[in-house]
């Protein structure tokens, strides 16, 4: 009896164990399949997260590529051909009257009634004491002339201002006198016809020194004052208006004494290029 019971128990245990094996195997296969699917989903999720842009970090803006075909912008200057109108008598009349870069010459005429509104007398030495209109300049030019004269004085220069603003009517008398003395053709090389003088703009001042007996002569350019001006006037906004070798462009002989105010920025560029105002304002 004991042997029968023992045998039955053994046989039952074998049957139970045999029955459990397929279950274990199936469970392992199910788990393996589930794990593989989870792993694939996990890998896919990681892959997506790596390629998806992060919204919590600032995105770098795409840099604009320079347009190489776009030409450089030209400086906005009062070009010569754009600042005159032709009157009924055929004369070109200047329009930008208050501009510091105004140009009056043999081809560009100022209105007979034009007079700058801000004329003042600069605090600089003159070789005469009379309170004459020719002492005056436009305010900005006058203040800059004071600074220039102070700098020249500090360097041991002895500069004097000789002639600034002239009205249209004054120029009528001056040109008529020079034409009578020298002939109109010769006078036209050193003196301006009415309406064509820079002095009417209030932006020009003729300067001199005792070394040339206070005269306005070409020899002034060889004095220490004349040489200093040629090298330094641009630092204070002035240029030597009528340069040697530029007579065909300006229409006038070399005048080392004739200072013209254009402002520091423009004076520096004109000086560095060794050109005259007409060349500077000739549209490219």
GROMACS .gro file of C-alpha atoms in nm:
model
  284
    1UNK     CA    1   0.000   0.000   0.000
    2UNK     CA    2   0.278   0.241   0.089
    3UNK     CA    3   0.451   0.154  -0.235
    4UNK     CA    4   0.133   0.227  -0.431
    5UNK     CA    5   0.083   0.561  -0.265
    6UNK     CA    6   0.443   0.662  -0.318
    7UNK     CA    7   0.425   0.561  -0.682
    8UNK     CA    8   0.108   0.762  -0.729
    9UNK     CA    9   0.263   1.069  -0.575
   10UNK     CA   10   0.570   1.038  -0.798
   11UNK     CA   11   0.358   0.990  -1.111
   12UNK     CA   12   0.140   1.292  -1.018
   13UNK     CA   13   0.440   1.512  -0.958
   14UNK     CA   14   0.583   1.417  -1.298
   15UNK     CA   15   0.252   1.496  -1.465
   16UNK     CA   16   0.226   1.834  -1.289
   17UNK     CA   17   0.583   1.925  -1.377
   18UNK     CA   18   0.526   1.818  -1.735
   19UNK     CA   19   0.214   2.028  -1.752
   20UNK     CA   20   0.392   2.336  -1.611
   21UNK     CA   21   0.677   2.333  -1.864
   22UNK     CA   22   0.463   2.440  -2.162
   23UNK     CA   23   0.313   2.719  -1.949
   24UNK     CA   24   0.657   2.844  -1.844
   25UNK     CA   25   0.783   2.830  -2.201
   26UNK     CA   26   0.477   3.012  -2.334
   27UNK     CA   27   0.509   3.276  -2.065
   28UNK     CA   28   0.874   3.324  -2.149
   29UNK     CA   29   0.790   3.358  -2.521
   30UNK     CA   30   0.511   3.610  -2.442
   31UNK     CA   31   0.738   3.809  -2.215
   32UNK     CA   32   1.013   3.803  -2.476
   33UNK     CA   33   0.778   3.925  -2.744
   34UNK     CA   34   0.636   4.195  -2.514
   35UNK     CA   35   0.985   4.303  -2.412
   36UNK     CA   36   1.097   4.319  -2.776
   37UNK     CA   37   0.795   4.533  -2.863
   38UNK     CA   38   0.857   4.760  -2.562
   39UNK     CA   39   1.222   4.788  -2.655
   40UNK     CA   40   1.134   4.883  -3.012
   41UNK     CA   41   0.884   5.143  -2.891
   42UNK     CA   42   1.140   5.276  -2.643
   43UNK     CA   43   1.411   5.296  -2.909
   44UNK     CA   44   1.168   5.466  -3.143
   45UNK     CA   45   1.075   5.717  -2.871
   46UNK     CA   46   1.441   5.793  -2.799
   47UNK     CA   47   1.510   5.834  -3.169
   48UNK     CA   48   1.219   6.074  -3.205
   49UNK     CA   49   1.329   6.275  -2.903
   50UNK     CA   50   1.679   6.307  -3.048
   51UNK     CA   51   1.554   6.439  -3.381
   52UNK     CA   52   1.272   6.657  -3.247
   53UNK     CA   53   1.382   7.020  -3.182
   54UNK     CA   54   1.377   7.121  -2.820
   55UNK     CA   55   1.119   7.385  -2.760
   56UNK     CA   56   1.258   7.495  -2.428
   57UNK     CA   57   1.587   7.611  -2.582
   58UNK     CA   58   1.611   7.926  -2.799
   59UNK     CA   59   1.653   7.840  -3.166
   60UNK     CA   60   1.931   8.016  -3.352
   61UNK     CA   61   1.796   8.250  -3.615
   62UNK     CA   62   1.924   8.180  -3.966
   63UNK     CA   63   2.188   8.430  -4.061
   64UNK     CA   64   2.112   8.652  -4.356
   65UNK     CA   65   2.358   8.611  -4.635
   66UNK     CA   66   2.499   8.938  -4.768
   67UNK     CA   67   2.369   9.039  -5.106
   68UNK     CA   68   2.688   9.064  -5.304
   69UNK     CA   69   2.503   9.197  -5.606
   70UNK     CA   70   2.373   9.504  -5.420
   71UNK     CA   71   2.603   9.803  -5.484
   72UNK     CA   72   2.741  10.007  -5.195
   73UNK     CA   73   2.526  10.307  -5.108
   74UNK     CA   74   2.664  10.639  -5.225
   75UNK     CA   75   2.695  10.924  -4.978
   76UNK     CA   76   2.394  11.155  -4.984
   77UNK     CA   77   2.563  11.473  -5.100
   78UNK     CA   78   2.417  11.784  -5.270
   79UNK     CA   79   2.540  11.689  -5.618
   80UNK     CA   80   2.621  11.978  -5.850
   81UNK     CA   81   2.372  11.888  -6.122
   82UNK     CA   82   2.091  11.841  -5.871
   83UNK     CA   83   2.122  12.175  -5.690
   84UNK     CA   84   2.061  12.426  -5.971
   85UNK     CA   85   1.773  12.531  -6.194
   86UNK     CA   86   1.807  12.709  -6.526
   87UNK     CA   87   1.652  13.055  -6.532
   88UNK     CA   88   1.485  13.220  -6.831
   89UNK     CA   89   1.810  13.389  -6.930
   90UNK     CA   90   1.990  13.053  -6.941
   91UNK     CA   91   2.183  13.099  -6.616
   92UNK     CA   92   2.207  12.813  -6.369
   93UNK     CA   93   2.079  12.940  -6.035
   94UNK     CA   94   2.185  12.771  -5.710
   95UNK     CA   95   1.900  12.630  -5.501
   96UNK     CA   96   2.061  12.483  -5.185
   97UNK     CA   97   2.140  12.825  -5.043
   98UNK     CA   98   2.163  12.728  -4.676
   99UNK     CA   99   2.373  12.414  -4.735
  100UNK     CA  100   2.730  12.420  -4.602
  101UNK     CA  101   2.835  12.253  -4.928
  102UNK     CA  102   2.681  12.520  -5.149
  103UNK     CA  103   2.885  12.587  -5.464
  104UNK     CA  104   2.899  12.921  -5.642
  105UNK     CA  105   3.132  12.949  -5.941
  106UNK     CA  106   3.141  13.075  -6.300
  107UNK     CA  107   2.868  12.830  -6.399
  108UNK     CA  108   2.654  12.850  -6.083
  109UNK     CA  109   2.492  13.179  -5.985
  110UNK     CA  110   2.355  13.295  -5.651
  111UNK     CA  111   2.034  13.502  -5.648
  112UNK     CA  112   2.103  13.876  -5.639
  113UNK     CA  113   1.896  13.915  -5.320
  114UNK     CA  114   2.053  13.625  -5.131
  115UNK     CA  115   2.208  13.707  -4.792
  116UNK     CA  116   2.272  13.446  -4.521
  117UNK     CA  117   2.053  13.494  -4.214
  118UNK     CA  118   2.309  13.397  -3.949
  119UNK     CA  119   2.601  13.627  -4.025
  120UNK     CA  120   2.820  13.714  -3.722
  121UNK     CA  121   3.163  13.863  -3.668
  122UNK     CA  122   3.422  13.609  -3.548
  123UNK     CA  123   3.650  13.705  -3.262
  124UNK     CA  124   3.973  13.700  -3.462
  125UNK     CA  125   4.224  13.974  -3.551
  126UNK     CA  126   4.175  14.190  -3.863
  127UNK     CA  127   4.425  14.437  -4.014
  128UNK     CA  128   4.161  14.713  -3.994
  129UNK     CA  129   3.938  14.841  -3.713
  130UNK     CA  130   3.626  14.946  -3.904
  131UNK     CA  131   3.312  14.740  -3.841
  132UNK     CA  132   3.257  14.636  -4.201
  133UNK     CA  133   3.030  14.362  -4.342
  134UNK     CA  134   3.334  14.180  -4.479
  135UNK     CA  135   3.427  14.085  -4.123
  136UNK     CA  136   3.128  13.855  -4.105
  137UNK     CA  137   3.076  13.484  -4.165
  138UNK     CA  138   2.790  13.245  -4.111
  139UNK     CA  139   2.779  13.151  -3.744
  140UNK     CA  140   2.915  12.795  -3.767
  141UNK     CA  141   3.200  12.906  -3.993
  142UNK     CA  142   3.279  13.200  -3.764
  143UNK     CA  143   3.302  12.983  -3.453
  144UNK     CA  144   3.525  12.733  -3.634
  145UNK     CA  145   3.748  13.015  -3.761
  146UNK     CA  146   3.802  13.127  -3.401
  147UNK     CA  147   3.920  12.777  -3.308
  148UNK     CA  148   4.150  12.764  -3.612
  149UNK     CA  149   4.305  13.103  -3.530
  150UNK     CA  150   4.361  12.998  -3.167
  151UNK     CA  151   4.536  12.680  -3.281
  152UNK     CA  152   4.751  12.882  -3.521
  153UNK     CA  153   4.840  13.129  -3.247
  154UNK     CA  154   4.943  12.843  -3.017
  155UNK     CA  155   5.184  12.731  -3.290
  156UNK     CA  156   5.337  13.078  -3.318
  157UNK     CA  157   5.147  13.181  -3.631
  158UNK     CA  158   5.041  13.539  -3.698
  159UNK     CA  159   4.721  13.512  -3.898
  160UNK     CA  160   4.477  13.793  -3.974
  161UNK     CA  161   4.135  13.775  -4.137
  162UNK     CA  162   4.103  14.008  -4.435
  163UNK     CA  163   3.774  13.960  -4.616
  164UNK     CA  164   3.466  13.747  -4.550
  165UNK     CA  165   3.105  13.811  -4.654
  166UNK     CA  166   3.033  14.028  -4.957
  167UNK     CA  167   2.690  14.115  -5.085
  168UNK     CA  168   2.588  14.091  -5.450
  169UNK     CA  169   2.601  14.468  -5.483
  170UNK     CA  170   2.948  14.485  -5.329
  171UNK     CA  171   3.070  14.229  -5.581
  172UNK     CA  172   2.930  14.443  -5.862
  173UNK     CA  173   3.161  14.726  -5.755
  174UNK     CA  174   3.465  14.501  -5.697
  175UNK     CA  175   3.444  14.328  -6.033
  176UNK     CA  176   3.382  14.652  -6.218
  177UNK     CA  177   3.692  14.807  -6.059
  178UNK     CA  178   3.913  14.506  -6.138
  179UNK     CA  179   3.784  14.490  -6.496
  180UNK     CA  180   3.864  14.858  -6.540
  181UNK     CA  181   4.217  14.816  -6.401
  182UNK     CA  182   4.312  14.482  -6.562
  183UNK     CA  183   4.060  14.419  -6.835
  184UNK     CA  184   3.758  14.192  -6.796
  185UNK     CA  185   3.932  13.873  -6.916
  186UNK     CA  186   4.216  13.905  -6.664
  187UNK     CA  187   3.981  14.021  -6.387
  188UNK     CA  188   3.765  13.714  -6.441
  189UNK     CA  189   4.058  13.489  -6.342
  190UNK     CA  190   4.103  13.647  -6.001
  191UNK     CA  191   3.771  13.815  -5.931
  192UNK     CA  192   3.415  13.686  -5.948
  193UNK     CA  193   3.129  13.833  -6.139
  194UNK     CA  194   2.829  13.932  -5.926
  195UNK     CA  195   2.638  13.625  -5.809
  196UNK     CA  196   2.933  13.392  -5.871
  197UNK     CA  197   3.139  13.481  -5.564
  198UNK     CA  198   3.179  13.239  -5.275
  199UNK     CA  199   3.204  13.535  -5.043
  200UNK     CA  200   2.830  13.596  -5.090
  201UNK     CA  201   2.765  13.258  -4.923
  202UNK     CA  202   2.919  13.380  -4.596
  203UNK     CA  203   3.134  13.065  -4.582
  204UNK     CA  204   3.464  13.204  -4.711
  205UNK     CA  205   3.733  13.412  -4.548
  206UNK     CA  206   4.050  13.547  -4.705
  207UNK     CA  207   4.340  13.547  -4.458
  208UNK     CA  208   4.684  13.704  -4.461
  209UNK     CA  209   4.989  13.778  -4.245
  210UNK     CA  210   5.239  14.059  -4.179
  211UNK     CA  211   5.502  13.869  -4.378
  212UNK     CA  212   5.319  13.957  -4.701
  213UNK     CA  213   5.223  14.303  -4.576
  214UNK     CA  214   4.864  14.192  -4.515
  215UNK     CA  215   4.809  14.144  -4.889
  216UNK     CA  216   4.627  13.862  -5.065
  217UNK     CA  217   4.905  13.730  -5.284
  218UNK     CA  218   5.029  13.390  -5.397
  219UNK     CA  219   5.346  13.438  -5.193
  220UNK     CA  220   5.135  13.384  -4.882
  221UNK     CA  221   5.142  13.013  -4.962
  222UNK     CA  222   5.517  13.010  -4.893
  223UNK     CA  223   5.491  13.173  -4.551
  224UNK     CA  224   5.482  12.964  -4.236
  225UNK     CA  225   5.118  13.066  -4.192
  226UNK     CA  226   5.030  12.961  -4.547
  227UNK     CA  227   5.206  12.626  -4.513
  228UNK     CA  228   5.043  12.558  -4.177
  229UNK     CA  229   4.698  12.631  -4.320
  230UNK     CA  230   4.756  12.399  -4.616
  231UNK     CA  231   4.839  12.116  -4.376
  232UNK     CA  232   4.594  12.185  -4.094
  233UNK     CA  233   4.292  12.390  -4.207
  234UNK     CA  234   4.086  12.074  -4.272
  235UNK     CA  235   4.106  11.981  -3.903
  236UNK     CA  236   3.883  12.282  -3.832
  237UNK     CA  237   3.642  12.234  -4.121
  238UNK     CA  238   3.813  12.455  -4.381
  239UNK     CA  239   3.971  12.381  -4.718
  240UNK     CA  240   4.199  12.584  -4.944
  241UNK     CA  241   3.928  12.647  -5.201
  242UNK     CA  242   4.137  12.720  -5.510
  243UNK     CA  243   4.428  12.479  -5.537
  244UNK     CA  244   4.727  12.500  -5.766
  245UNK     CA  245   4.680  12.279  -6.072
  246UNK     CA  246   4.299  12.286  -6.048
  247UNK     CA  247   4.245  12.612  -6.236
  248UNK     CA  248   4.053  12.448  -6.523
  249UNK     CA  249   3.806  12.300  -6.275
  250UNK     CA  250   3.755  12.595  -6.040
  251UNK     CA  251   3.796  12.868  -6.301
  252UNK     CA  252   4.030  13.063  -6.072
  253UNK     CA  253   4.401  13.093  -6.015
  254UNK     CA  254   4.569  12.940  -5.710
  255UNK     CA  255   4.464  13.128  -5.394
  256UNK     CA  256   4.642  12.998  -5.082
  257UNK     CA  257   4.471  13.268  -4.877
  258UNK     CA  258   4.111  13.172  -4.958
  259UNK     CA  259   3.959  12.954  -4.686
  260UNK     CA  260   3.622  12.791  -4.740
  261UNK     CA  261   3.421  12.628  -4.462
  262UNK     CA  262   3.257  12.292  -4.541
  263UNK     CA  263   3.262  12.119  -4.199
  264UNK     CA  264   3.525  11.888  -4.054
  265UNK     CA  265   3.394  11.564  -4.205
  266UNK     CA  266   3.390  11.691  -4.562
  267UNK     CA  267   3.706  11.900  -4.525
  268UNK     CA  268   3.902  11.592  -4.416
  269UNK     CA  269   3.784  11.387  -4.715
  270UNK     CA  270   3.854  11.667  -4.963
  271UNK     CA  271   4.198  11.730  -4.815
  272UNK     CA  272   4.297  11.363  -4.810
  273UNK     CA  273   4.198  11.320  -5.175
  274UNK     CA  274   4.373  11.638  -5.286
  275UNK     CA  275   4.065  11.754  -5.477
  276UNK     CA  276   3.850  12.066  -5.498
  277UNK     CA  277   3.486  12.112  -5.404
  278UNK     CA  278   3.360  12.071  -5.762
  279UNK     CA  279   3.526  11.729  -5.785
  280UNK     CA  280   3.392  11.623  -5.446
  281UNK     CA  281   3.035  11.702  -5.547
  282UNK     CA  282   3.051  11.557  -5.897
  283UNK     CA  283   2.801  11.270  -5.894
  284UNK     CA  284   2.965  10.933  -5.977
   0.00000   0.00000   0.00000
